[in-house]
Amino acid sequence: MVNVDEKLEPILNDVLRRNAGEHEFHQAVREVLESLGRVIAKRPRYANNALIERICEPERQIIFRVPWVNDRGQVRINRGFRVQFNSALGPYKGGIRFHPSVNVGIIKFLGFEQTFKNALTGMPIGGGKGGSDFSPRDRSDAEIMRFCQSFMTELHRHIGEYVDVPAGDIGVGGREIGYMFGQYKRLTNRYEAGVLTGKALFYGGSRARKEATGYGAAYFVRRMLQTKGHDFDGKKVVVSGSGNVAIYTMEKVIEFGGKVIACSDSNGYVVDETGIDFALVKDIKEGRRGRISEYAKIKGGHARYVEGGSIWDVPCDVAMPSATQNELTGKDAKILIKNGVMAVGEGANMPTTPEAVRFFQEAGVLFAPGKAANAGGVATSALEMQQNASRDSWTFEQTEARLAEIMHNIHDTCAATAEEYGTPGDYVLGANVAGFVRVAEAMDALGVI
Ligand code: NDP
Ligand code: 2IT
C-alpha cells in the first residue's frame, strides 16, 4: 500500500485536523500527497515556501443562505457554497452541484481535484467548485428557476469572466445554467457570456460542450487501451449513472465499436445484453427527466432492471463509473477483477474508493483517474470561454477535434510522467504529479500570495 512520505505526513495531519469530519476532502488530499513524495525527493524546492500546504488550503470559501419559495407558497432554505481553490493558472473554474448530499467537505474535495484536472488540460484555468444541498428531484420548472435565481443573487458578487467561471455538475445542466445566466445578466446589467459555461448554443454556448465529458472519457480510455494493443472494438462496457457524463460516454464508446451493456441511476440498474439503446436513455433522462427503470419497461424482453444492488456485478471488459464519488468499492473491484475487467476509466470525480484503486493496480488493470479521464468537460468549457472572448462560434467537428487532441495530450502526459517517476502505467501518479508540477511552478513564480 502506498503511504504518504514522512516529510509530507505533518501536512496531511494538519489537513485532517483543520478540516475535521470532511472525509471526501481528506481522501482527495491523501491521494495526491501519496504521489508527491517522489516529486519532492527529485525536486526538493517544491517543499519550500509552504507550497504544498498552500495548495491544500482553498484561497477563499463562500457559504451562504439560499431562501426560495416552493409552488405551495412555502419558504424553503438551502445552503449555497463556492470554494475558490486555486487561481495560479487562471480564473477559478469548475462546476456547480445541486444534490442533497452536498456539504463543504464535498465541495472542497471537488475544488481540490479540479485544480489539478484543470492544470492537466493545459488551458489557463484555476480550480473551484460550488453547489447546494438543494434536491432538484421532483421540483417543477418554476421551482428550479426560483431556486437558481436566489442562488445567483448571492453568487453573482463572487464570479465574473476574469474571476470565477462556474458550469454544471450533478443536478445542474443546460436549464439551470440558463436560469443562472439570466439572473446574473439582470443583476449586473452586463451581457458577460464568459461568466458561465455549459450555456445553450443560441446564447453563447459551445458546440460539443454537453457531450465533452463523456466523449473525452471515451477518447482517454481508448488511447489507454491502445497502449496495450487493444481498442473498444467488441468490448463489453458497463457505464454507471445515466446523466450527462454517462449518456455521452455511452454514445462515444458505441461509436468506437464497444458494446455498452448496462447503466444505472440512484435507484437501480438496467442490463441489455443486446447493447444499451443510448438514444432511449437520452430520451428518458434528458427528454422526460424519468427513471432508468422505464428503459426495461419500454424494451421488455431482453432488458432487465435490477432495483438497488450493484451495477459492478455485471461482468464486463471495461468499467466506466460515471455517477458519483465512492460508488465503486473494494468489494466491487474484487468482483470486476474476478470477472476479467481489463480497464477502468473514471467519468465521475473520485468514484473509486482508495481500496478499489489499489486492487485494480495490483491486479494489473488499466486505471484512468477522474482528474485525467473526465477533464474533457472542463477543457471544452475553456474552449467555450475562448469562443466567448473572441465572439466566435466553432463547428462541432472543429470543437471535437480540439477535445480529442487535448485528451490525447493529457493521456500522453500522464503516461510519460508515470514513466519518468519509475512507475510506468500508473496513471494516478502521472496525473497527480503532472497536474501538481504545473500548479506549483505557477504558484512559485507568483510569490507568497
Ligand atoms: P447528472 O446529474 O447529469 O447525472 C448524475 C447521475 O449519477 C444520475 O444518473 C444520478 O442518478 C447518478 N447519481 C448521482 N448521485 C448519485 C448517488 N449519490 N448515488 C447513486 N447515483 C447517483 O451529473 P453528471 O453526469 O454531470 O455528473 C456525474 C459525475 O461526473 C459527477 O461525479 C460529476 O462531478 C462528474 N463530472 C461531471 C462533469 C460535467 O461536465 N457534467 C465533468 C467532469 C466530471 P439520479 O438521477 O437517480 O440521481
Ligand atoms: O467536474 C468537472 O470537471 C465539471 N463538473 C465541469 C467543470 C466545468 O467548469 O466545465
Short mmCIF file of C-alpha atoms and ligand atoms in Angstrom, two decimals:
data_model
loop_
_atom_site.label_atom_id
_atom_site.label_comp_id
_atom_site.label_asym_id
_atom_site.label_seq_id
_atom_site.Cartn_x
_atom_site.Cartn_y
_atom_site.Cartn_z
CA MET A 1 0.00 0.00 0.00
CA VAL A 2 1.25 3.50 -0.83
CA ASN A 3 1.89 5.72 2.13
CA VAL A 4 2.46 9.39 2.49
CA ASP A 5 6.16 10.32 2.58
CA GLU A 6 7.33 11.18 6.11
CA LYS A 7 8.11 14.75 5.04
CA LEU A 8 4.51 15.17 3.91
CA GLU A 9 2.91 13.45 6.88
CA PRO A 10 2.72 16.61 9.03
CA ILE A 11 0.99 18.40 6.13
CA LEU A 12 -1.59 15.64 5.82
CA ASN A 13 -2.11 15.56 9.59
CA ASP A 14 -2.73 19.29 9.57
CA VAL A 15 -5.27 18.96 6.78
CA LEU A 16 -7.08 16.21 8.71
CA ARG A 17 -7.08 18.24 11.92
CA ARG A 18 -8.10 21.58 10.42
CA ASN A 19 -10.87 20.14 8.25
CA ALA A 20 -12.36 17.72 10.76
CA GLY A 21 -15.08 15.42 9.50
CA GLU A 22 -14.59 16.29 5.82
CA HIS A 23 -13.95 12.70 4.71
CA GLU A 24 -14.07 13.18 0.96
CA PHE A 25 -11.66 16.12 1.21
CA HIS A 26 -9.27 14.04 3.34
CA GLN A 27 -9.46 11.23 0.79
CA ALA A 28 -8.66 13.51 -2.16
CA VAL A 29 -5.75 15.24 -0.40
CA ARG A 30 -4.28 11.95 0.84
CA GLU A 31 -4.32 10.51 -2.67
CA VAL A 32 -2.44 13.48 -4.12
CA LEU A 33 0.06 13.63 -1.24
CA GLU A 34 0.78 9.91 -1.69
CA SER A 35 2.03 10.77 -5.17
CA LEU A 36 4.10 13.79 -4.15
CA GLY A 37 6.76 12.04 -2.04
CA ARG A 38 8.64 11.16 -5.19
CA VAL A 39 8.35 14.69 -6.54
CA ILE A 40 9.96 16.32 -3.53
CA ALA A 41 12.64 13.63 -3.47
CA LYS A 42 13.53 14.62 -7.03
CA ARG A 43 12.87 18.35 -6.79
CA PRO A 44 13.16 19.39 -3.12
CA ARG A 45 12.38 23.04 -3.88
CA TYR A 46 8.69 22.06 -4.17
CA ALA A 47 8.72 21.53 -0.42
CA ASN A 48 9.88 25.16 0.10
CA ASN A 49 7.76 28.17 0.98
CA ALA A 50 4.90 26.00 2.28
CA LEU A 51 3.93 25.41 -1.34
CA ILE A 52 2.18 22.11 -0.64
CA GLU A 53 0.44 23.49 2.47
CA ARG A 54 -0.81 26.40 0.38
CA ILE A 55 -2.09 24.08 -2.37
CA CYS A 56 -4.15 22.21 0.24
CA GLU A 57 -5.79 25.39 1.57
CA PRO A 58 -8.54 26.99 -0.57
CA GLU A 59 -7.89 30.63 -1.42
CA ARG A 60 -11.46 31.53 -0.47
CA GLN A 61 -14.60 29.69 0.76
CA ILE A 62 -18.03 31.24 0.50
CA ILE A 63 -21.05 29.76 2.29
CA PHE A 64 -24.42 31.43 2.02
CA ARG A 65 -28.15 31.09 2.67
CA VAL A 66 -30.42 30.38 -0.29
CA PRO A 67 -34.06 31.18 0.51
CA TRP A 68 -36.72 30.31 -2.06
CA VAL A 69 -40.48 29.78 -2.31
CA ASN A 70 -41.95 26.46 -3.45
CA ASP A 71 -45.09 26.06 -5.56
CA ARG A 72 -47.23 25.82 -2.43
CA GLY A 73 -46.06 29.22 -1.27
CA GLN A 74 -43.83 27.83 1.49
CA VAL A 75 -40.42 29.36 2.16
CA ARG A 76 -37.54 26.90 1.91
CA ILE A 77 -33.90 27.33 2.93
CA ASN A 78 -30.85 25.68 1.43
CA ARG A 79 -27.15 26.25 1.84
CA GLY A 80 -25.02 27.52 -1.05
CA PHE A 81 -21.26 27.06 -1.47
CA ARG A 82 -18.49 28.30 -3.69
CA VAL A 83 -14.95 27.22 -2.91
CA GLN A 84 -12.36 29.20 -4.89
CA PHE A 85 -9.49 26.81 -4.53
CA ASN A 86 -6.59 27.97 -6.61
CA SER A 87 -6.13 30.75 -9.18
CA ALA A 88 -2.45 30.37 -10.02
CA LEU A 89 -3.16 29.32 -13.61
CA GLY A 90 -6.26 31.39 -14.36
CA PRO A 91 -9.69 32.37 -13.04
CA TYR A 92 -11.31 29.78 -10.77
CA LYS A 93 -13.17 27.28 -12.94
CA GLY A 94 -15.42 24.38 -12.02
CA GLY A 95 -18.97 23.16 -11.83
CA ILE A 96 -21.93 23.69 -9.54
CA ARG A 97 -23.61 20.65 -7.98
CA PHE A 98 -27.18 20.52 -6.71
CA HIS A 99 -27.67 17.36 -4.65
CA PRO A 100 -28.95 16.76 -1.09
CA SER A 101 -25.59 15.20 -0.11
CA VAL A 102 -23.64 18.42 -0.82
CA ASN A 103 -21.64 19.83 2.10
CA VAL A 104 -18.47 21.89 2.41
CA GLY A 105 -16.21 18.81 2.50
CA ILE A 106 -17.61 17.52 -0.78
CA ILE A 107 -17.25 20.90 -2.47
CA LYS A 108 -13.68 21.15 -1.16
CA PHE A 109 -12.72 17.71 -2.47
CA LEU A 110 -14.17 18.62 -5.85
CA GLY A 111 -12.39 22.01 -5.89
CA PHE A 112 -9.09 20.40 -4.93
CA GLU A 113 -9.38 17.77 -7.69
CA GLN A 114 -10.47 20.45 -10.15
CA THR A 115 -7.26 22.43 -9.58
CA PHE A 116 -5.06 19.58 -10.83
CA LYS A 117 -7.52 18.49 -13.53
CA ASN A 118 -7.64 21.98 -14.97
CA ALA A 119 -3.85 22.19 -14.92
CA LEU A 120 -3.68 18.92 -16.87
CA THR A 121 -5.82 20.37 -19.66
CA GLY A 122 -3.07 22.91 -20.40
CA MET A 123 -5.71 25.65 -20.54
CA PRO A 124 -5.42 28.89 -18.49
CA ILE A 125 -7.91 27.99 -15.75
CA GLY A 126 -7.65 27.77 -11.98
CA GLY A 127 -9.76 25.46 -9.81
CA GLY A 128 -13.04 25.98 -7.97
CA LYS A 129 -16.34 24.27 -7.25
CA GLY A 130 -19.73 25.20 -5.89
CA GLY A 131 -23.18 23.91 -5.20
CA SER A 132 -26.04 23.49 -2.83
CA ASP A 133 -27.74 20.80 -0.76
CA PHE A 134 -30.88 21.54 -2.80
CA SER A 135 -32.52 18.46 -4.36
CA PRO A 136 -33.84 19.19 -7.85
CA ARG A 137 -35.65 15.81 -7.95
CA ASP A 138 -39.44 16.23 -8.44
CA ARG A 139 -39.23 20.03 -8.46
CA SER A 140 -41.27 21.93 -11.03
CA ASP A 141 -39.61 24.08 -13.66
CA ALA A 142 -40.81 27.20 -11.83
CA GLU A 143 -39.28 26.00 -8.55
CA ILE A 144 -35.97 25.26 -10.27
CA MET A 145 -35.99 28.75 -11.77
CA ARG A 146 -36.71 30.45 -8.45
CA PHE A 147 -34.01 28.42 -6.73
CA CYS A 148 -31.42 29.22 -9.42
CA GLN A 149 -32.31 32.92 -9.24
CA SER A 150 -31.93 33.01 -5.48
CA PHE A 151 -28.65 31.07 -5.63
CA MET A 152 -27.26 33.52 -8.20
CA THR A 153 -28.48 36.55 -6.25
CA GLU A 154 -25.70 35.84 -3.78
CA LEU A 155 -23.19 34.10 -6.07
CA HIS A 156 -23.04 36.94 -8.61
CA ARG A 157 -20.89 39.06 -6.26
CA HIS A 158 -18.15 36.46 -6.32
CA ILE A 159 -17.89 35.47 -10.00
CA GLY A 160 -17.00 37.04 -13.35
CA GLU A 161 -15.26 36.13 -16.58
CA TYR A 162 -11.86 37.11 -15.11
CA VAL A 163 -12.68 35.98 -11.57
CA ASP A 164 -14.52 32.69 -11.37
CA VAL A 165 -16.43 30.84 -14.10
CA PRO A 166 -18.91 28.18 -12.91
CA ALA A 167 -20.52 25.45 -15.05
CA GLY A 168 -22.70 22.37 -14.47
CA ASP A 169 -22.19 19.21 -12.43
CA ILE A 170 -24.62 16.76 -10.80
CA GLY A 171 -28.13 18.23 -10.91
CA VAL A 172 -27.06 21.26 -12.95
CA GLY A 173 -27.42 21.13 -16.74
CA GLY A 174 -28.39 23.50 -19.53
CA ARG A 175 -31.71 24.50 -17.95
CA GLU A 176 -30.15 25.58 -14.66
CA ILE A 177 -27.22 27.35 -16.36
CA GLY A 178 -29.78 29.32 -18.41
CA TYR A 179 -31.69 30.48 -15.32
CA MET A 180 -28.47 31.39 -13.53
CA PHE A 181 -27.10 33.27 -16.54
CA GLY A 182 -30.38 35.18 -16.86
CA GLN A 183 -30.24 36.27 -13.24
CA TYR A 184 -26.55 37.23 -13.48
CA LYS A 185 -27.28 39.33 -16.55
CA ARG A 186 -30.18 41.05 -14.85
CA LEU A 187 -28.29 41.81 -11.63
CA THR A 188 -25.13 43.10 -13.31
CA ASN A 189 -26.72 44.67 -16.40
CA ARG A 190 -23.93 43.09 -18.45
CA TYR A 191 -24.09 40.50 -21.23
CA GLU A 192 -20.98 38.78 -19.95
CA ALA A 193 -21.17 35.49 -21.84
CA GLY A 194 -17.89 34.17 -20.43
CA VAL A 195 -19.11 34.17 -16.81
CA LEU A 196 -20.68 30.71 -17.07
CA THR A 197 -20.06 27.76 -19.37
CA GLY A 198 -22.37 24.98 -20.47
CA LYS A 199 -24.71 27.57 -21.98
CA ALA A 200 -27.11 26.64 -24.78
CA LEU A 201 -25.91 27.34 -28.31
CA PHE A 202 -28.28 30.20 -29.02
CA TYR A 203 -26.88 32.45 -26.26
CA GLY A 204 -23.16 31.84 -26.33
CA GLY A 205 -22.68 28.13 -25.66
CA SER A 206 -20.11 25.95 -27.37
CA ARG A 207 -20.89 23.07 -29.65
CA ALA A 208 -19.80 19.76 -28.10
CA ARG A 209 -19.67 21.09 -24.51
CA LYS A 210 -22.68 18.99 -23.50
CA GLU A 211 -21.05 15.89 -24.98
CA ALA A 212 -17.49 16.75 -23.95
CA THR A 213 -17.00 14.98 -20.61
CA GLY A 214 -18.33 11.64 -21.83
CA TYR A 215 -16.69 11.88 -25.25
CA GLY A 216 -13.43 12.89 -23.60
CA ALA A 217 -13.53 9.92 -21.21
CA ALA A 218 -14.05 7.57 -24.16
CA TYR A 219 -11.11 9.15 -26.05
CA PHE A 220 -8.90 8.80 -22.98
CA VAL A 221 -9.79 5.16 -22.29
CA ARG A 222 -9.41 4.20 -25.95
CA ARG A 223 -5.90 5.66 -26.00
CA MET A 224 -5.11 3.85 -22.76
CA LEU A 225 -6.36 0.54 -24.21
CA GLN A 226 -4.28 1.16 -27.33
CA THR A 227 -1.07 1.25 -25.24
CA LYS A 228 -1.72 -2.47 -24.66
CA GLY A 229 -2.71 -3.20 -28.23
CA HIS A 230 -6.46 -3.19 -27.52
CA ASP A 231 -9.40 -0.99 -28.55
CA PHE A 232 -13.09 -0.68 -27.66
CA ASP A 233 -13.92 -2.97 -30.58
CA GLY A 234 -16.36 -5.63 -29.38
CA LYS A 235 -15.57 -4.97 -25.70
CA LYS A 236 -18.35 -5.22 -23.15
CA VAL A 237 -18.61 -1.92 -21.31
CA VAL A 238 -20.54 -1.01 -18.15
CA VAL A 239 -21.20 2.70 -17.53
CA SER A 240 -22.72 3.68 -14.19
CA GLY A 241 -25.10 6.63 -13.97
CA SER A 242 -27.33 7.86 -16.78
CA GLY A 243 -26.77 11.60 -16.53
CA ASN A 244 -24.76 13.97 -18.68
CA VAL A 245 -21.42 12.17 -18.38
CA ALA A 246 -22.83 8.64 -18.69
CA ILE A 247 -25.03 9.37 -21.72
CA TYR A 248 -22.24 10.79 -23.86
CA THR A 249 -19.72 8.23 -22.67
CA MET A 250 -22.11 5.57 -23.96
CA GLU A 251 -22.59 7.34 -27.29
CA LYS A 252 -18.85 7.61 -28.00
CA VAL A 253 -17.99 4.13 -26.73
CA ILE A 254 -20.64 2.71 -29.08
CA GLU A 255 -19.25 4.79 -31.95
CA PHE A 256 -15.80 3.36 -31.14
CA GLY A 257 -17.22 -0.16 -31.53
CA GLY A 258 -17.75 -1.01 -27.86
CA LYS A 259 -20.88 -2.71 -26.59
CA VAL A 260 -22.42 -0.91 -23.61
CA ILE A 261 -24.47 -3.47 -21.71
CA ALA A 262 -25.54 -1.67 -18.52
CA CYS A 263 -26.17 1.74 -16.98
CA SER A 264 -27.91 2.99 -13.82
CA ASP A 265 -29.38 5.74 -11.69
CA SER A 266 -29.57 6.05 -7.91
CA ASN A 267 -32.49 3.58 -7.75
CA GLY A 268 -31.07 0.67 -9.73
CA TYR A 269 -29.50 -0.53 -12.97
CA VAL A 270 -30.54 -1.92 -16.34
CA VAL A 271 -28.78 -4.66 -18.27
CA ASP A 272 -29.33 -5.06 -22.01
CA GLU A 273 -27.06 -7.74 -23.47
CA THR A 274 -28.05 -6.72 -27.00
CA GLY A 275 -26.43 -3.35 -26.29
CA ILE A 276 -27.91 -0.34 -24.45
CA ASP A 277 -30.00 1.83 -26.75
CA PHE A 278 -28.33 5.09 -25.84
CA ALA A 279 -30.92 7.22 -27.70
CA LEU A 280 -33.63 5.75 -25.47
CA VAL A 281 -31.64 6.50 -22.31
CA LYS A 282 -31.16 10.05 -23.60
CA ASP A 283 -34.87 10.41 -24.22
CA ILE A 284 -35.81 9.05 -20.77
CA LYS A 285 -33.25 11.18 -18.91
CA GLU A 286 -32.75 14.36 -20.95
CA GLY A 287 -36.18 14.47 -22.53
CA ARG A 288 -38.53 13.26 -19.81
CA ARG A 289 -36.38 13.50 -16.65
CA GLY A 290 -37.56 9.97 -15.88
CA ARG A 291 -36.10 6.93 -14.10
CA ILE A 292 -33.84 4.28 -15.67
CA SER A 293 -36.36 1.56 -14.70
CA GLU A 294 -38.50 2.87 -17.59
CA TYR A 295 -35.87 1.55 -20.01
CA ALA A 296 -36.70 -2.08 -19.17
CA LYS A 297 -40.44 -1.40 -19.29
CA ILE A 298 -40.16 0.08 -22.77
CA LYS A 299 -37.68 -2.51 -24.12
CA GLY A 300 -39.30 -5.52 -22.45
CA GLY A 301 -37.82 -8.98 -23.24
CA HIS A 302 -34.06 -8.72 -23.41
CA ALA A 303 -33.63 -5.81 -20.98
CA ARG A 304 -33.83 -6.35 -17.24
CA TYR A 305 -33.99 -3.84 -14.41
CA VAL A 306 -32.41 -4.56 -11.02
CA GLU A 307 -33.65 -2.38 -8.18
CA GLY A 308 -30.83 -1.47 -5.77
CA GLY A 309 -27.82 -3.80 -5.93
CA SER A 310 -24.51 -3.03 -7.57
CA ILE A 311 -24.06 -2.47 -11.30
CA TRP A 312 -20.47 -3.75 -10.86
CA ASP A 313 -21.86 -7.28 -10.52
CA VAL A 314 -22.39 -7.20 -14.30
CA PRO A 315 -19.35 -8.86 -15.97
CA CYS A 316 -17.54 -6.55 -18.40
CA ASP A 317 -14.19 -5.80 -20.06
CA VAL A 318 -14.25 -2.06 -19.36
CA ALA A 319 -15.91 -0.27 -16.41
CA MET A 320 -16.62 3.46 -16.56
CA PRO A 321 -18.03 4.74 -13.25
CA SER A 322 -19.82 7.98 -14.19
CA ALA A 323 -22.29 8.73 -11.38
CA THR A 324 -20.75 9.94 -8.11
CA GLN A 325 -17.92 9.67 -5.56
CA ASN A 326 -17.09 6.35 -3.87
CA GLU A 327 -19.64 4.39 -5.89
CA LEU A 328 -17.17 1.59 -6.71
CA THR A 329 -15.87 -0.10 -3.56
CA GLY A 330 -13.16 -2.64 -2.82
CA LYS A 331 -15.80 -5.37 -2.86
CA ASP A 332 -16.99 -4.24 -6.30
CA ALA A 333 -13.39 -4.14 -7.55
CA LYS A 334 -12.80 -7.74 -6.49
CA ILE A 335 -15.89 -8.85 -8.42
CA LEU A 336 -14.89 -6.88 -11.51
CA ILE A 337 -11.37 -8.35 -11.39
CA LYS A 338 -12.75 -11.87 -10.94
CA ASN A 339 -14.95 -11.25 -13.98
CA GLY A 340 -11.92 -10.25 -16.06
CA VAL A 341 -12.15 -6.45 -16.29
CA MET A 342 -9.15 -5.05 -18.21
CA ALA A 343 -9.66 -1.28 -17.84
CA VAL A 344 -11.45 1.18 -15.58
CA GLY A 345 -11.97 4.82 -16.59
CA GLU A 346 -13.41 7.32 -14.12
CA GLY A 347 -16.03 9.56 -15.77
CA ALA A 348 -17.16 10.81 -12.36
CA ASN A 349 -14.99 12.56 -9.78
CA MET A 350 -13.36 10.07 -7.38
CA PRO A 351 -15.95 7.30 -7.95
CA THR A 352 -13.48 4.55 -6.99
CA THR A 353 -12.56 4.11 -3.32
CA PRO A 354 -8.83 4.08 -2.46
CA GLU A 355 -9.04 0.37 -1.63
CA ALA A 356 -10.62 -0.40 -5.01
CA VAL A 357 -7.95 1.62 -6.85
CA ARG A 358 -5.28 -0.39 -5.07
CA PHE A 359 -6.93 -3.69 -6.01
CA PHE A 360 -7.11 -2.67 -9.68
CA GLN A 361 -3.49 -1.56 -9.77
CA GLU A 362 -2.26 -4.68 -8.00
CA ALA A 363 -4.21 -6.83 -10.47
CA GLY A 364 -2.67 -5.02 -13.46
CA VAL A 365 -5.98 -3.49 -14.55
CA LEU A 366 -5.52 -0.25 -16.53
CA PHE A 367 -6.88 2.53 -14.33
CA ALA A 368 -7.63 6.09 -15.50
CA PRO A 369 -8.29 8.55 -12.64
CA GLY A 370 -11.08 11.09 -12.99
CA LYS A 371 -8.88 14.16 -12.90
CA ALA A 372 -7.37 12.97 -16.18
CA ALA A 373 -10.14 10.93 -17.82
CA ASN A 374 -13.03 13.35 -17.22
CA ALA A 375 -11.09 16.55 -17.96
CA GLY A 376 -12.72 16.88 -21.40
CA GLY A 377 -15.72 18.69 -19.93
CA VAL A 378 -13.79 21.49 -18.32
CA ALA A 379 -11.36 21.64 -21.27
CA THR A 380 -14.30 22.29 -23.58
CA SER A 381 -15.61 24.85 -21.09
CA ALA A 382 -12.30 26.63 -21.61
CA LEU A 383 -12.91 26.41 -25.36
CA GLU A 384 -16.33 27.98 -24.72
CA MET A 385 -14.62 30.83 -22.83
CA GLN A 386 -12.24 31.23 -25.77
CA GLN A 387 -15.16 31.47 -28.23
CA ASN A 388 -16.97 33.96 -25.98
CA ALA A 389 -13.86 36.14 -25.66
CA SER A 390 -13.40 36.28 -29.42
CA ARG A 391 -17.17 36.45 -30.13
CA ASP A 392 -16.76 33.41 -32.31
CA SER A 393 -18.60 30.11 -32.71
CA TRP A 394 -16.84 26.99 -33.91
CA THR A 395 -18.28 23.98 -35.71
CA PHE A 396 -18.95 20.73 -33.88
CA GLU A 397 -16.16 18.99 -35.81
CA GLN A 398 -13.61 21.70 -35.01
CA THR A 399 -14.50 21.65 -31.32
CA GLU A 400 -14.48 17.87 -31.05
CA ALA A 401 -11.12 17.74 -32.83
CA ARG A 402 -9.66 20.10 -30.20
CA LEU A 403 -11.21 17.97 -27.45
CA ALA A 404 -9.71 14.77 -28.87
CA GLU A 405 -6.30 16.40 -29.15
CA ILE A 406 -6.47 17.66 -25.54
CA MET A 407 -7.50 14.22 -24.22
CA HIS A 408 -4.67 12.51 -26.10
CA ASN A 409 -2.23 15.07 -24.72
CA ILE A 410 -3.47 14.51 -21.17
CA HIS A 411 -3.14 10.77 -21.62
CA ASP A 412 0.37 11.03 -23.01
CA THR A 413 1.46 13.50 -20.31
CA CYS A 414 0.21 11.20 -17.54
CA ALA A 415 1.85 8.16 -19.15
CA ALA A 416 5.17 9.96 -19.68
CA THR A 417 5.18 11.34 -16.12
CA ALA A 418 4.49 7.90 -14.64
CA GLU A 419 7.39 6.55 -16.69
CA GLU A 420 9.70 9.39 -15.62
CA TYR A 421 8.97 8.65 -11.96
CA GLY A 422 9.66 4.94 -12.34
CA THR A 423 6.12 3.56 -12.31
CA PRO A 424 5.10 3.07 -15.95
CA GLY A 425 1.33 2.63 -16.38
CA ASP A 426 0.48 4.33 -13.07
CA TYR A 427 -1.93 6.99 -14.34
CA VAL A 428 -2.84 8.03 -10.79
CA LEU A 429 0.73 9.06 -10.08
CA GLY A 430 1.14 10.51 -13.57
CA ALA A 431 -1.97 12.72 -13.28
CA ASN A 432 -1.23 13.89 -9.73
CA VAL A 433 2.39 14.73 -10.43
CA ALA A 434 1.90 16.37 -13.84
CA GLY A 435 -1.03 18.45 -12.53
CA PHE A 436 0.83 19.39 -9.35
CA VAL A 437 4.00 20.49 -11.14
CA ARG A 438 2.09 22.90 -13.37
CA VAL A 439 0.24 24.50 -10.45
CA ALA A 440 3.38 24.56 -8.28
CA GLU A 441 5.51 26.22 -10.97
CA ALA A 442 2.94 28.99 -11.38
CA MET A 443 2.50 29.47 -7.63
CA ASP A 444 6.24 29.64 -7.14
CA ALA A 445 6.58 32.29 -9.85
CA LEU A 446 3.81 34.43 -8.34
CA GLY A 447 5.43 34.65 -4.90
CA VAL A 448 3.91 34.02 -1.50
CA ILE A 449 0.29 35.06 -2.01
P1 NDP B 1 -26.02 14.28 -13.72
O1 NDP B 1 -26.79 14.95 -12.66
O2 NDP B 1 -26.30 14.59 -15.14
O3 NDP B 1 -26.11 12.70 -13.56
C1 NDP B 1 -25.72 12.06 -12.38
C2 NDP B 1 -26.03 10.59 -12.50
O4 NDP B 1 -25.43 9.92 -11.41
C3 NDP B 1 -27.50 10.27 -12.45
O5 NDP B 1 -27.75 9.10 -13.16
C4 NDP B 1 -27.73 10.09 -10.96
O6 NDP B 1 -28.86 9.30 -10.65
C5 NDP B 1 -26.45 9.38 -10.55
N1 NDP B 1 -26.14 9.72 -9.16
C6 NDP B 1 -25.90 10.95 -8.65
N2 NDP B 1 -25.69 10.89 -7.34
C7 NDP B 1 -25.80 9.59 -7.01
C8 NDP B 1 -25.69 8.89 -5.79
N3 NDP B 1 -25.41 9.52 -4.63
N4 NDP B 1 -25.83 7.55 -5.83
C9 NDP B 1 -26.10 6.91 -7.00
N5 NDP B 1 -26.24 7.53 -8.18
C10 NDP B 1 -26.08 8.85 -8.18
O7 NDP B 1 -24.47 14.58 -13.38
P2 NDP B 1 -23.20 14.46 -14.32
O8 NDP B 1 -23.36 13.36 -15.29
O9 NDP B 1 -22.87 15.82 -14.80
O10 NDP B 1 -22.07 14.08 -13.25
C11 NDP B 1 -21.71 12.73 -12.95
C12 NDP B 1 -20.32 12.70 -12.36
O11 NDP B 1 -19.37 13.23 -13.30
C13 NDP B 1 -20.10 13.53 -11.09
O12 NDP B 1 -19.14 12.90 -10.28
C14 NDP B 1 -19.52 14.83 -11.62
O13 NDP B 1 -18.80 15.52 -10.63
C15 NDP B 1 -18.63 14.30 -12.71
N6 NDP B 1 -18.24 15.23 -13.77
C16 NDP B 1 -19.16 15.97 -14.47
C17 NDP B 1 -18.75 16.79 -15.49
C18 NDP B 1 -19.73 17.54 -16.33
O14 NDP B 1 -19.29 18.21 -17.27
N7 NDP B 1 -21.02 17.48 -16.10
C19 NDP B 1 -17.34 16.97 -15.81
C20 NDP B 1 -16.45 16.09 -15.08
C21 NDP B 1 -16.91 15.28 -14.09
P3 NDP B 1 -30.22 10.01 -10.09
O15 NDP B 1 -30.79 10.71 -11.29
O16 NDP B 1 -31.03 8.87 -9.62
O17 NDP B 1 -29.79 10.94 -9.01
O1 2IT B 2 -16.00 18.20 -12.61
C1 2IT B 2 -15.92 18.91 -13.64
O2 2IT B 2 -14.87 18.98 -14.28
C2 2IT B 2 -17.11 19.64 -14.07
N1 2IT B 2 -18.17 19.49 -13.46
C3 2IT B 2 -17.04 20.57 -15.25
C4 2IT B 2 -16.47 21.90 -14.84
C5 2IT B 2 -16.50 22.98 -15.88
O3 2IT B 2 -16.19 24.11 -15.49
O4 2IT B 2 -16.84 22.74 -17.05
#
